[in-house]
PDB file of C-alpha atoms in Angstrom:
ATOM      1  CA  MET I   1      77.807  92.733  80.872  1.00  0.00           C
ATOM      2  CA  THR I   2      80.741  91.052  82.641  1.00  0.00           C
ATOM      3  CA  LEU I   3      83.199  89.307  80.339  1.00  0.00           C
ATOM      4  CA  ARG I   4      84.761  86.106  81.634  1.00  0.00           C
ATOM      5  CA  LEU I   5      87.235  83.918  79.778  1.00  0.00           C
ATOM      6  CA  LEU I   6      87.672  80.199  80.421  1.00  0.00           C
ATOM      7  CA  GLN I   7      90.073  77.537  79.165  1.00  0.00           C
ATOM      8  CA  HIS I   8      88.545  74.229  78.068  1.00  0.00           C
ATOM      9  CA  ARG I   9      90.026  70.835  77.297  1.00  0.00           C
ATOM     10  CA  ALA I  10      87.869  68.316  75.453  1.00  0.00           C
ATOM     11  CA  ASP I  11      87.926  64.625  76.301  1.00  0.00           C
ATOM     12  CA  HIS I  12      90.142  63.966  73.274  1.00  0.00           C
ATOM     13  CA  GLY I  13      92.640  66.594  74.471  1.00  0.00           C
ATOM     14  CA  ALA I  14      91.925  69.549  72.171  1.00  0.00           C
ATOM     15  CA  ARG I  15      92.035  72.911  73.918  1.00  0.00           C
ATOM     16  CA  SER I  16      89.878  75.959  73.353  1.00  0.00           C
ATOM     17  CA  VAL I  17      88.865  79.246  74.962  1.00  0.00           C
ATOM     18  CA  ILE I  18      85.330  80.173  76.000  1.00  0.00           C
ATOM     19  CA  ALA I  19      83.993  83.736  76.260  1.00  0.00           C
ATOM     20  CA  ALA I  20      81.088  84.127  78.702  1.00  0.00           C
ATOM     21  CA  GLU I  21      78.894  87.176  79.254  1.00  0.00           C
ATOM     22  CA  ASP I  22      76.052  86.928  81.749  1.00  0.00           C
ATOM     23  CA  ASP I  23      74.346  83.569  81.038  1.00  0.00           C
ATOM     24  CA  ALA I  24      75.670  83.178  77.472  1.00  0.00           C
ATOM     25  CA  ALA I  25      78.938  81.401  76.669  1.00  0.00           C
ATOM     26  CA  HIS I  26      80.526  80.501  73.332  1.00  0.00           C
ATOM     27  CA  PHE I  27      83.759  78.966  72.099  1.00  0.00           C
ATOM     28  CA  LEU I  28      86.149  81.383  70.409  1.00  0.00           C
ATOM     29  CA  ILE I  29      87.064  80.070  66.981  1.00  0.00           C
ATOM     30  CA  GLY I  30      90.785  79.506  66.439  1.00  0.00           C
ATOM     31  CA  VAL I  31      91.923  80.304  70.014  1.00  0.00           C
ATOM     32  CA  ASP I  32      93.434  77.628  72.234  1.00  0.00           C
ATOM     33  CA  SER I  33      94.794  79.594  75.212  1.00  0.00           C
ATOM     34  CA  ILE I  34      94.159  82.832  77.061  1.00  0.00           C
ATOM     35  CA  ARG I  35      97.890  83.544  77.126  1.00  0.00           C
ATOM     36  CA  THR I  36      98.188  83.589  73.344  1.00  0.00           C
ATOM     37  CA  LEU I  37      95.016  85.682  73.152  1.00  0.00           C
ATOM     38  CA  ALA I  38      96.567  88.203  75.552  1.00  0.00           C
ATOM     39  CA  LEU I  39      99.864  88.355  73.659  1.00  0.00           C
ATOM     40  CA  ASP I  40      97.931  88.976  70.440  1.00  0.00           C
ATOM     41  CA  ALA I  41      96.014  91.830  72.100  1.00  0.00           C
ATOM     42  CA  ILE I  42      99.294  93.389  73.280  1.00  0.00           C
ATOM     43  CA  ALA I  43     100.772  93.115  69.783  1.00  0.00           C
ATOM     44  CA  LYS I  44      97.709  94.806  68.266  1.00  0.00           C
ATOM     45  CA  GLY I  45      97.518  97.506  70.940  1.00  0.00           C
ATOM     46  CA  VAL I  46      93.959  96.631  71.986  1.00  0.00           C
ATOM     47  CA  THR I  47      92.348  95.557  75.231  1.00  0.00           C
ATOM     48  CA  LEU I  48      91.608  91.925  75.964  1.00  0.00           C
ATOM     49  CA  ALA I  49      87.882  92.627  75.643  1.00  0.00           C
ATOM     50  CA  GLU I  50      88.428  94.275  72.251  1.00  0.00           C
ATOM     51  CA  ALA I  51      90.475  91.312  71.097  1.00  0.00           C
ATOM     52  CA  VAL I  52      87.673  88.933  72.100  1.00  0.00           C
ATOM     53  CA  ALA I  53      85.056  91.057  70.351  1.00  0.00           C
ATOM     54  CA  ALA I  54      86.979  90.755  67.082  1.00  0.00           C
ATOM     55  CA  ILE I  55      87.013  86.935  67.142  1.00  0.00           C
ATOM     56  CA  ALA I  56      84.240  84.863  65.600  1.00  0.00           C
ATOM     57  CA  LYS I  57      82.107  82.955  68.099  1.00  0.00           C
ATOM     58  CA  GLY I  58      81.485  79.250  67.738  1.00  0.00           C
ATOM     59  CA  ASP I  59      79.073  76.875  69.421  1.00  0.00           C
ATOM     60  CA  ALA I  60      77.286  77.789  72.623  1.00  0.00           C
ATOM     61  CA  VAL I  61      78.463  75.916  75.702  1.00  0.00           C
ATOM     62  CA  ASP I  62      77.051  75.212  79.162  1.00  0.00           C
ATOM     63  CA  ILE I  63      80.011  76.181  81.361  1.00  0.00           C
ATOM     64  CA  ALA I  64      78.378  74.813  84.528  1.00  0.00           C
ATOM     65  CA  ALA I  65      78.068  71.387  82.925  1.00  0.00           C
ATOM     66  CA  GLU I  66      81.658  71.550  81.645  1.00  0.00           C
ATOM     67  CA  PHE I  67      82.818  72.466  85.151  1.00  0.00           C
ATOM     68  CA  GLU I  68      81.058  69.474  86.692  1.00  0.00           C
ATOM     69  CA  ALA I  69      82.563  67.237  83.994  1.00  0.00           C
ATOM     70  CA  GLY I  70      86.062  68.464  84.899  1.00  0.00           C
ATOM     71  CA  ARG I  71      86.775  69.889  81.452  1.00  0.00           C
ATOM     72  CA  LEU I  72      87.585  73.446  82.576  1.00  0.00           C
ATOM     73  CA  LEU I  73      91.218  74.326  83.262  1.00  0.00           C
ATOM     74  CA  ALA I  74      92.871  77.061  85.276  1.00  0.00           C
ATOM     75  CA  PRO I  75      92.333  80.309  83.323  1.00  0.00           C
ATOM     76  CA  ILE I  76      96.046  80.845  82.715  1.00  0.00           C
ATOM     77  CA  ASP I  77      99.047  78.608  82.032  1.00  0.00           C
ATOM     78  CA  HIS I  78     102.224  78.405  79.976  1.00  0.00           C
ATOM     79  CA  ASP I  79     103.809  75.709  77.819  1.00  0.00           C
ATOM     80  CA  ASP I  80     106.782  75.890  80.196  1.00  0.00           C
ATOM     81  CA  PRO I  81     105.538  76.011  83.830  1.00  0.00           C
ATOM     82  CA  ALA I  82     108.845  77.577  84.893  1.00  0.00           C
ATOM     83  CA  HIS I  83     107.617  80.781  83.252  1.00  0.00           C
ATOM     84  CA  VAL I  84     104.621  81.047  85.611  1.00  0.00           C
ATOM     85  CA  GLN I  85     105.321  82.673  88.988  1.00  0.00           C
ATOM     86  CA  LEU I  86     102.961  82.161  91.940  1.00  0.00           C
ATOM     87  CA  THR I  87     103.329  84.889  94.568  1.00  0.00           C
ATOM     88  CA  GLY I  88     101.128  86.716  97.011  1.00  0.00           C
ATOM     89  CA  THR I  89     100.638  89.244  99.750  1.00  0.00           C
ATOM     90  CA  GLY I  90      99.250  88.912 103.261  1.00  0.00           C
ATOM     91  CA  LEU I  91      97.732  91.204 105.879  1.00  0.00           C
ATOM     92  CA  THR I  92      96.064  93.179 103.104  1.00  0.00           C
ATOM     93  CA  HIS I  93      92.398  92.870 104.088  1.00  0.00           C
ATOM     94  CA  LEU I  94      90.519  94.671 106.830  1.00  0.00           C
ATOM     95  CA  GLY I  95      90.379  92.199 109.689  1.00  0.00           C
ATOM     96  CA  SER I  96      93.131  90.003 108.247  1.00  0.00           C
ATOM     97  CA  ALA I  97      95.522  90.758 111.093  1.00  0.00           C
ATOM     98  CA  GLU I  98      93.218  89.222 113.695  1.00  0.00           C
ATOM     99  CA  GLY I  99      93.771  85.599 112.682  1.00  0.00           C
ATOM    100  CA  ARG I 100      97.484  86.041 111.998  1.00  0.00           C
ATOM    101  CA  ASP I 101      98.002  87.899 115.269  1.00  0.00           C
ATOM    102  CA  LYS I 102      96.131  85.173 117.135  1.00  0.00           C
ATOM    103  CA  MET I 103      98.498  82.568 115.690  1.00  0.00           C
ATOM    104  CA  HIS I 104     101.670  84.520 116.457  1.00  0.00           C
ATOM    105  CA  ARG I 105     100.847  86.134 119.798  1.00  0.00           C
ATOM    106  CA  GLU I 106     101.306  82.856 121.659  1.00  0.00           C
ATOM    107  CA  ALA I 107     105.030  83.194 120.959  1.00  0.00           C
ATOM    108  CA  ALA I 108     105.292  86.930 121.631  1.00  0.00           C
ATOM    109  CA  SER I 109     104.862  89.261 124.583  1.00  0.00           C
ATOM    110  CA  ALA I 110     101.294  90.406 125.087  1.00  0.00           C
ATOM    111  CA  GLU I 111     102.651  93.833 126.018  1.00  0.00           C
ATOM    112  CA  THR I 112     103.975  94.528 122.535  1.00  0.00           C
ATOM    113  CA  LYS I 113     102.474  94.375 119.071  1.00  0.00           C
ATOM    114  CA  THR I 114     103.537  91.405 116.980  1.00  0.00           C
ATOM    115  CA  ASP I 115     105.330  92.019 113.697  1.00  0.00           C
ATOM    116  CA  SER I 116     102.124  90.913 111.971  1.00  0.00           C
ATOM    117  CA  MET I 117     100.041  93.550 113.720  1.00  0.00           C
ATOM    118  CA  ARG I 118     102.635  96.246 113.102  1.00  0.00           C
ATOM    119  CA  MET I 119     102.724  95.385 109.398  1.00  0.00           C
ATOM    120  CA  PHE I 120      98.938  95.419 109.177  1.00  0.00           C
ATOM    121  CA  LEU I 121      98.682  98.814 110.891  1.00  0.00           C
ATOM    122  CA  GLU I 122     101.371 100.266 108.617  1.00  0.00           C
ATOM    123  CA  GLY I 123      99.413  99.060 105.614  1.00  0.00           C
ATOM    124  CA  LEU I 124      96.203 100.461 107.051  1.00  0.00           C
ATOM    125  CA  GLU I 125      97.899 103.842 107.399  1.00  0.00           C
ATOM    126  CA  ASP I 126      99.678 103.980 104.047  1.00  0.00           C
ATOM    127  CA  GLY I 127      98.534 101.063 101.889  1.00  0.00           C
ATOM    128  CA  LYS I 128      96.366 103.215  99.612  1.00  0.00           C
ATOM    129  CA  PRO I 129      98.614 106.076  98.523  1.00  0.00           C
ATOM    130  CA  ALA I 130      97.475 108.938  96.328  1.00  0.00           C
ATOM    131  CA  PRO I 131      97.907 108.420  92.569  1.00  0.00           C
ATOM    132  CA  GLY I 132     101.578 108.703  91.668  1.00  0.00           C
ATOM    133  CA  ALA I 133     102.758 108.131  95.232  1.00  0.00           C
ATOM    134  CA  ILE I 134     104.349 104.958  96.615  1.00  0.00           C
ATOM    135  CA  GLY I 135     102.682 103.413  99.643  1.00  0.00           C
ATOM    136  CA  GLN I 136     103.797 101.022 102.356  1.00  0.00           C
ATOM    137  CA  GLN I 137     105.065  97.717 101.017  1.00  0.00           C
ATOM    138  CA  PRO I 138     103.014  94.676 102.071  1.00  0.00           C
ATOM    139  CA  GLU I 139     104.031  91.274 103.291  1.00  0.00           C
ATOM    140  CA  TRP I 140     105.139  89.263 100.241  1.00  0.00           C
ATOM    141  CA  PHE I 141     105.625  85.548  99.708  1.00  0.00           C
ATOM    142  CA  TYR I 142     106.561  83.050  96.999  1.00  0.00           C
ATOM    143  CA  LYS I 143     104.556  79.873  96.340  1.00  0.00           C
ATOM    144  CA  GLY I 144     106.418  78.344  93.430  1.00  0.00           C
ATOM    145  CA  ASP I 145     106.188  78.162  89.664  1.00  0.00           C
ATOM    146  CA  GLY I 146     103.413  76.947  87.399  1.00  0.00           C
ATOM    147  CA  SER I 147     103.969  73.316  88.390  1.00  0.00           C
ATOM    148  CA  GLN I 148     102.257  74.227  91.685  1.00  0.00           C
ATOM    149  CA  LEU I 149      99.078  75.494  90.013  1.00  0.00           C
ATOM    150  CA  VAL I 150      96.171  73.046  89.802  1.00  0.00           C
ATOM    151  CA  GLY I 151      92.838  73.302  88.033  1.00  0.00           C
ATOM    152  CA  PRO I 152      89.503  74.341  89.530  1.00  0.00           C
ATOM    153  CA  THR I 153      88.393  70.778  90.376  1.00  0.00           C
ATOM    154  CA  ASP I 154      91.762  69.023  90.772  1.00  0.00           C
ATOM    155  CA  PRO I 155      93.030  67.768  94.141  1.00  0.00           C
ATOM    156  CA  LEU I 156      95.169  70.044  96.277  1.00  0.00           C
ATOM    157  CA  THR I 157      97.991  67.788  97.411  1.00  0.00           C
ATOM    158  CA  MET I 158     100.004  68.617 100.504  1.00  0.00           C
ATOM    159  CA  PRO I 159     103.483  67.113 100.886  1.00  0.00           C
ATOM    160  CA  ALA I 160     103.938  64.068 103.081  1.00  0.00           C
ATOM    161  CA  PHE I 161     105.851  66.242 105.579  1.00  0.00           C
ATOM    162  CA  ALA I 162     103.137  68.926 105.796  1.00  0.00           C
ATOM    163  CA  GLN I 163     101.604  69.562 109.201  1.00  0.00           C
ATOM    164  CA  ASP I 164      98.399  71.038 107.772  1.00  0.00           C
ATOM    165  CA  GLY I 165      96.591  71.666 104.521  1.00  0.00           C
ATOM    166  CA  GLY I 166      94.298  74.642 104.860  1.00  0.00           C
ATOM    167  CA  GLU I 167      92.262  76.767 102.482  1.00  0.00           C
ATOM    168  CA  GLU I 168      92.719  80.477 101.860  1.00  0.00           C
ATOM    169  CA  PRO I 169      89.810  81.978  99.874  1.00  0.00           C
ATOM    170  CA  GLU I 170      91.247  84.779  97.785  1.00  0.00           C
ATOM    171  CA  ILE I 171      91.151  86.778  94.606  1.00  0.00           C
ATOM    172  CA  ALA I 172      94.234  86.499  92.398  1.00  0.00           C
ATOM    173  CA  GLY I 173      95.448  88.924  89.778  1.00  0.00           C
ATOM    174  CA  ILE I 174      96.561  87.317  86.503  1.00  0.00           C
ATOM    175  CA  TYR I 175      99.382  89.129  84.684  1.00  0.00           C
ATOM    176  CA  ILE I 176     101.595  88.723  81.650  1.00  0.00           C
ATOM    177  CA  ILE I 177     104.788  90.597  80.869  1.00  0.00           C
ATOM    178  CA  GLY I 178     104.784  92.176  77.425  1.00  0.00           C
ATOM    179  CA  PRO I 179     107.709  92.130  74.979  1.00  0.00           C
ATOM    180  CA  ASN I 180     108.869  95.516  76.296  1.00  0.00           C
ATOM    181  CA  GLY I 181     108.932  94.317  79.919  1.00  0.00           C
ATOM    182  CA  ARG I 182     105.653  95.999  80.856  1.00  0.00           C
ATOM    183  CA  PRO I 183     103.259  94.070  83.134  1.00  0.00           C
ATOM    184  CA  TYR I 184      99.673  93.739  81.917  1.00  0.00           C
ATOM    185  CA  ARG I 185      96.836  92.686  84.194  1.00  0.00           C
ATOM    186  CA  LEU I 186      94.606  90.314  82.222  1.00  0.00           C
ATOM    187  CA  GLY I 187      91.959  90.073  84.919  1.00  0.00           C
ATOM    188  CA  LEU I 188      91.042  88.456  88.205  1.00  0.00           C
ATOM    189  CA  ALA I 189      90.391  84.859  89.191  1.00  0.00           C
ATOM    190  CA  LEU I 190      88.845  83.192  92.202  1.00  0.00           C
ATOM    191  CA  ALA I 191      91.528  81.305  94.113  1.00  0.00           C
ATOM    192  CA  ASN I 192      92.382  78.923  96.916  1.00  0.00           C
ATOM    193  CA  GLU I 193      95.870  79.934  97.991  1.00  0.00           C
ATOM    194  CA  PHE I 194      96.269  76.810 100.232  1.00  0.00           C
ATOM    195  CA  SER I 195      98.869  76.927 102.998  1.00  0.00           C
ATOM    196  CA  ASP I 196     100.270  75.040 105.986  1.00  0.00           C
ATOM    197  CA  HIS I 197      99.043  77.082 108.946  1.00  0.00           C
ATOM    198  CA  VAL I 198     100.387  74.731 111.631  1.00  0.00           C
ATOM    199  CA  THR I 199     103.904  75.201 110.288  1.00  0.00           C
ATOM    200  CA  GLU I 200     103.426  78.974 110.180  1.00  0.00           C
ATOM    201  CA  ARG I 201     102.043  79.078 113.729  1.00  0.00           C
ATOM    202  CA  HIS I 202     105.087  77.286 115.099  1.00  0.00           C
ATOM    203  CA  ASN I 203     107.313  80.200 114.093  1.00  0.00           C
ATOM    204  CA  TYR I 204     106.419  83.120 111.851  1.00  0.00           C
ATOM    205  CA  LEU I 205     109.877  82.800 110.271  1.00  0.00           C
ATOM    206  CA  TRP I 206     108.556  79.557 108.805  1.00  0.00           C
ATOM    207  CA  LEU I 207     105.962  81.481 106.787  1.00  0.00           C
ATOM    208  CA  ALA I 208     108.126  80.961 103.687  1.00  0.00           C
ATOM    209  CA  HIS I 209     108.010  77.178 104.228  1.00  0.00           C
ATOM    210  CA  SER I 210     104.266  77.204 104.863  1.00  0.00           C
ATOM    211  CA  LYS I 211     103.565  78.916 101.539  1.00  0.00           C
ATOM    212  CA  LEU I 212     105.517  76.476  99.335  1.00  0.00           C
ATOM    213  CA  ARG I 213     102.365  74.558  98.536  1.00  0.00           C
ATOM    214  CA  GLN I 214     100.024  74.112  95.600  1.00  0.00           C
ATOM    215  CA  ALA I 215      97.281  76.608  94.774  1.00  0.00           C
ATOM    216  CA  SER I 216      94.137  76.438  92.654  1.00  0.00           C
ATOM    217  CA  LEU I 217      92.256  78.924  90.520  1.00  0.00           C
ATOM    218  CA  GLY I 218      88.595  79.082  89.638  1.00  0.00           C
ATOM    219  CA  PRO I 219      87.907  78.571  85.913  1.00  0.00           C
ATOM    220  CA  GLU I 220      86.835  82.135  85.092  1.00  0.00           C
ATOM    221  CA  LEU I 221      89.128  85.049  84.264  1.00  0.00           C
ATOM    222  CA  LEU I 222      87.159  88.217  85.032  1.00  0.00           C
ATOM    223  CA  VAL I 223      88.189  90.760  82.389  1.00  0.00           C
ATOM    224  CA  GLY I 224      88.093  94.529  82.876  1.00  0.00           C
ATOM    225  CA  PRO I 225      88.292  96.851  85.884  1.00  0.00           C
ATOM    226  CA  ALA I 226      88.519  95.122  89.252  1.00  0.00           C
ATOM    227  CA  PRO I 227      85.292  95.259  91.310  1.00  0.00           C
ATOM    228  CA  GLU I 228      85.451  97.444  94.402  1.00  0.00           C
ATOM    229  CA  HIS I 229      83.456  94.918  96.420  1.00  0.00           C
ATOM    230  CA  ILE I 230      83.579  91.131  96.119  1.00  0.00           C
ATOM    231  CA  GLU I 231      81.490  88.975  98.408  1.00  0.00           C
ATOM    232  CA  GLY I 232      81.765  85.216  98.648  1.00  0.00           C
ATOM    233  CA  SER I 233      81.696  82.164 100.848  1.00  0.00           C
ATOM    234  CA  SER I 234      84.217  79.502 101.763  1.00  0.00           C
ATOM    235  CA  ARG I 235      83.272  76.076 103.027  1.00  0.00           C
ATOM    236  CA  ILE I 236      84.721  72.658 103.766  1.00  0.00           C
ATOM    237  CA  LEU I 237      82.781  69.512 102.944  1.00  0.00           C
ATOM    238  CA  ARG I 238      83.478  66.230 104.734  1.00  0.00           C
ATOM    239  CA  ASN I 239      81.700  63.096 103.561  1.00  0.00           C
ATOM    240  CA  GLY I 240      79.290  65.268 101.615  1.00  0.00           C
ATOM    241  CA  GLU I 241      78.292  67.357 104.645  1.00  0.00           C
ATOM    242  CA  THR I 242      79.290  70.940 105.425  1.00  0.00           C
ATOM    243  CA  LEU I 243      81.945  70.853 108.153  1.00  0.00           C
ATOM    244  CA  TRP I 244      82.612  74.604 108.190  1.00  0.00           C
ATOM    245  CA  GLU I 245      81.366  77.612 106.262  1.00  0.00           C
ATOM    246  CA  LYS I 246      82.002  81.344 106.460  1.00  0.00           C
ATOM    247  CA  PRO I 247      81.531  84.414 104.239  1.00  0.00           C
ATOM    248  CA  PHE I 248      84.512  86.422 103.051  1.00  0.00           C
ATOM    249  CA  LEU I 249      85.006  89.834 101.483  1.00  0.00           C
ATOM    250  CA  SER I 250      87.554  91.091  98.994  1.00  0.00           C
ATOM    251  CA  GLY I 251      87.997  93.937  96.538  1.00  0.00           C
ATOM    252  CA  GLU I 252      89.712  97.253  97.285  1.00  0.00           C
ATOM    253  CA  GLY I 253      86.781  98.480  99.353  1.00  0.00           C
ATOM    254  CA  ASN I 254      87.531  95.724 101.864  1.00  0.00           C
ATOM    255  CA  MET I 255      91.320  95.979 101.748  1.00  0.00           C
ATOM    256  CA  SER I 256      93.967  98.034 103.528  1.00  0.00           C
ATOM    257  CA  HIS I 257      96.049  98.175 100.351  1.00  0.00           C
ATOM    258  CA  SER I 258      95.117  99.261  96.848  1.00  0.00           C
ATOM    259  CA  LEU I 259      95.754  96.823  94.016  1.00  0.00           C
ATOM    260  CA  ALA I 260      98.029  99.423  92.438  1.00  0.00           C
ATOM    261  CA  ASN I 261     100.178  99.451  95.577  1.00  0.00           C
ATOM    262  CA  LEU I 262     100.398  95.656  95.710  1.00  0.00           C
ATOM    263  CA  GLU I 263     101.279  95.570  92.031  1.00  0.00           C
ATOM    264  CA  HIS I 264     103.953  98.244  92.402  1.00  0.00           C
ATOM    265  CA  HIS I 265     105.731  96.394  95.195  1.00  0.00           C
ATOM    266  CA  HIS I 266     105.729  93.140  93.239  1.00  0.00           C
ATOM    267  CA  PHE I 267     106.689  94.343  89.796  1.00  0.00           C
ATOM    268  CA  LYS I 268     109.287  96.845  91.041  1.00  0.00           C
ATOM    269  CA  TYR I 269     111.734  93.931  90.930  1.00  0.00           C
ATOM    270  CA  ASP I 270     113.446  93.455  87.573  1.00  0.00           C
ATOM    271  CA  LEU I 271     113.262  89.662  87.738  1.00  0.00           C
ATOM    272  CA  PHE I 272     109.446  89.870  87.745  1.00  0.00           C
ATOM    273  CA  ARG I 273     109.357  91.804  84.468  1.00  0.00           C
ATOM    274  CA  ARG I 274     110.832  89.155  82.177  1.00  0.00           C
ATOM    275  CA  PRO I 275     109.034  89.333  78.810  1.00  0.00           C
ATOM    276  CA  GLY I 276     106.592  86.499  78.225  1.00  0.00           C
ATOM    277  CA  ASP I 277     106.328  85.400  81.853  1.00  0.00           C
ATOM    278  CA  VAL I 278     102.956  84.870  83.530  1.00  0.00           C
ATOM    279  CA  HIS I 279     102.287  85.935  87.123  1.00  0.00           C
ATOM    280  CA  VAL I 280      99.529  84.760  89.438  1.00  0.00           C
ATOM    281  CA  HIS I 281      99.497  87.130  92.411  1.00  0.00           C
ATOM    282  CA  PHE I 282      97.251  86.299  95.378  1.00  0.00           C
ATOM    283  CA  TYR I 283      95.867  89.410  97.062  1.00  0.00           C
ATOM    284  CA  GLY I 284      95.240  87.943 100.540  1.00  0.00           C
ATOM    285  CA  THR I 285      92.295  87.052 102.744  1.00  0.00           C
ATOM    286  CA  ALA I 286      90.823  87.626 106.186  1.00  0.00           C
ATOM    287  CA  THR I 287      88.943  84.318 106.483  1.00  0.00           C
ATOM    288  CA  LEU I 288      90.462  80.969 107.462  1.00  0.00           C
ATOM    289  CA  SER I 289      88.893  77.829 108.914  1.00  0.00           C
ATOM    290  CA  PHE I 290      92.159  77.269 110.807  1.00  0.00           C
ATOM    291  CA  THR I 291      91.551  80.283 113.039  1.00  0.00           C
ATOM    292  CA  ASP I 292      88.215  78.682 114.002  1.00  0.00           C
ATOM    293  CA  GLY I 293      89.991  75.531 115.148  1.00  0.00           C
ATOM    294  CA  VAL I 294      89.200  73.364 112.119  1.00  0.00           C
ATOM    295  CA  GLN I 295      91.613  70.506 111.448  1.00  0.00           C
ATOM    296  CA  THR I 296      91.369  69.336 107.860  1.00  0.00           C
ATOM    297  CA  GLN I 297      91.913  65.761 106.741  1.00  0.00           C
ATOM    298  CA  GLU I 298      92.374  63.861 103.512  1.00  0.00           C
ATOM    299  CA  GLY I 299      89.156  63.661 101.535  1.00  0.00           C
ATOM    300  CA  ASP I 300      87.833  67.034 102.701  1.00  0.00           C
ATOM    301  CA  VAL I 301      86.651  69.231  99.848  1.00  0.00           C
ATOM    302  CA  PHE I 302      87.319  72.980  99.763  1.00  0.00           C
ATOM    303  CA  GLU I 303      84.681  74.995  97.904  1.00  0.00           C
ATOM    304  CA  ILE I 304      84.954  78.748  97.352  1.00  0.00           C
ATOM    305  CA  LEU I 305      82.369  80.894  95.565  1.00  0.00           C
ATOM    306  CA  ALA I 306      82.123  84.650  94.999  1.00  0.00           C
ATOM    307  CA  THR I 307      80.223  87.072  92.810  1.00  0.00           C
ATOM    308  CA  PRO I 308      80.647  88.221  90.061  1.00  0.00           C
ATOM    309  CA  PHE I 309      82.165  84.802  89.289  1.00  0.00           C
ATOM    310  CA  THR I 310      79.501  82.256  88.411  1.00  0.00           C
ATOM    311  CA  LEU I 311      81.486  79.056  89.046  1.00  0.00           C
ATOM    312  CA  PRO I 312      83.320  77.941  92.201  1.00  0.00           C
ATOM    313  CA  VAL I 313      86.778  76.560  92.764  1.00  0.00           C
ATOM    314  CA  ARG I 314      86.311  73.115  94.336  1.00  0.00           C
ATOM    315  CA  ASN I 315      89.257  70.931  95.318  1.00  0.00           C
ATOM    316  CA  PRO I 316      89.558  67.751  97.403  1.00  0.00           C
ATOM    317  CA  LEU I 317      92.480  67.498  99.828  1.00  0.00           C
ATOM    318  CA  LYS I 318      95.132  64.818  99.339  1.00  0.00           C
ATOM    319  CA  ARG I 319      98.464  63.993 100.961  1.00  0.00           C
ATOM    320  CA  ALA I 320     101.401  62.977  98.806  1.00  0.00           C
ATOM    321  CA  ALA I 321     103.367  59.809  99.448  1.00  0.00           C
ATOM    322  CA  PRO I 322     106.726  60.283 101.180  1.00  0.00           C
ATOM    323  CA  VAL I 323     109.670  60.935  98.897  1.00  0.00           C
ATOM    324  CA  GLU I 324     113.207  60.055  99.921  1.00  0.00           C
ATOM    325  CA  VAL I 325     115.673  62.634  98.666  1.00  0.00           C
ATOM    326  CA  THR I 326     119.332  61.661  98.640  1.00  0.00           C
ATOM    327  CA  ILE I 327     122.004  64.235  97.899  1.00  0.00           C
ATOM    328  CA  GLN I 328     124.964  62.928  95.944  1.00  0.00           C
ATOM    329  CA  VAL I 329     128.278  64.729  95.952  1.00  0.00           C
ATOM    330  CA  LEU I 330     129.850  64.972  92.486  1.00  0.00           C
TER     331      LEU I 330
END
């Protein structure tokens, strides 16, 4: 059976955690967040699954109905959003260089490989090192802190100055740093990494700008070993009709980097091993509607599904109102 953990908020505001296995799901008595559950497991020296098994189960719950009612939260958070770091890697999936290279080649000589293609090929050659060895470091980017993370059915809001708001169907690793500074992977979540591809296409040095956007997570935290093969679909709905749809693949069997290599090159930095911090690390994708010429607009709905997750991540697109920022000299 596949254990999934979900965070729930009742209409009156009370929070709880749900444990789901196959078609059965129950509230965990006395648990109000996955983060506190994980910290308790670390303190007791047990796995997350073992910690769940030791907790009494409460009422059964229909997680699909709770999802449609908007009562399921992102599967990880923190009382202080500044202690949640959203980061990711790109050019990590087989075929992922094609779309990126297509965007960047317009500004580069056709006689030479773009930096994107070179990075992808280097990862393909040495992104899955032997156990104990260090492989090629991947592309890395920063998306923001926990204030940028939205729930599985909440709007994804692009800034007023954004040139695009585009989906990126991905799998994200969810991590917490233990009291001794050791990173622990709690599990995987379905994700929409959400980026500004028009800004990135203008100049690849603007990639950092294009990634400073919100992101969403599906409601389920998949606990245990990461699947080798994950198969899903990504689609955009406009006025209730499917505007665009395409399958996507993830999991190590479809990647040029191992998860261990991506994890090493993220957590090798001391500042990412601060005890108590939460990390949401997006593993990358090879499938974008933008590379197929789709131009999104406000009101479009992004929907991403993948097995073994049973629920999607589904977010409407919004644009924020302009904000005037005035700098005052003190």
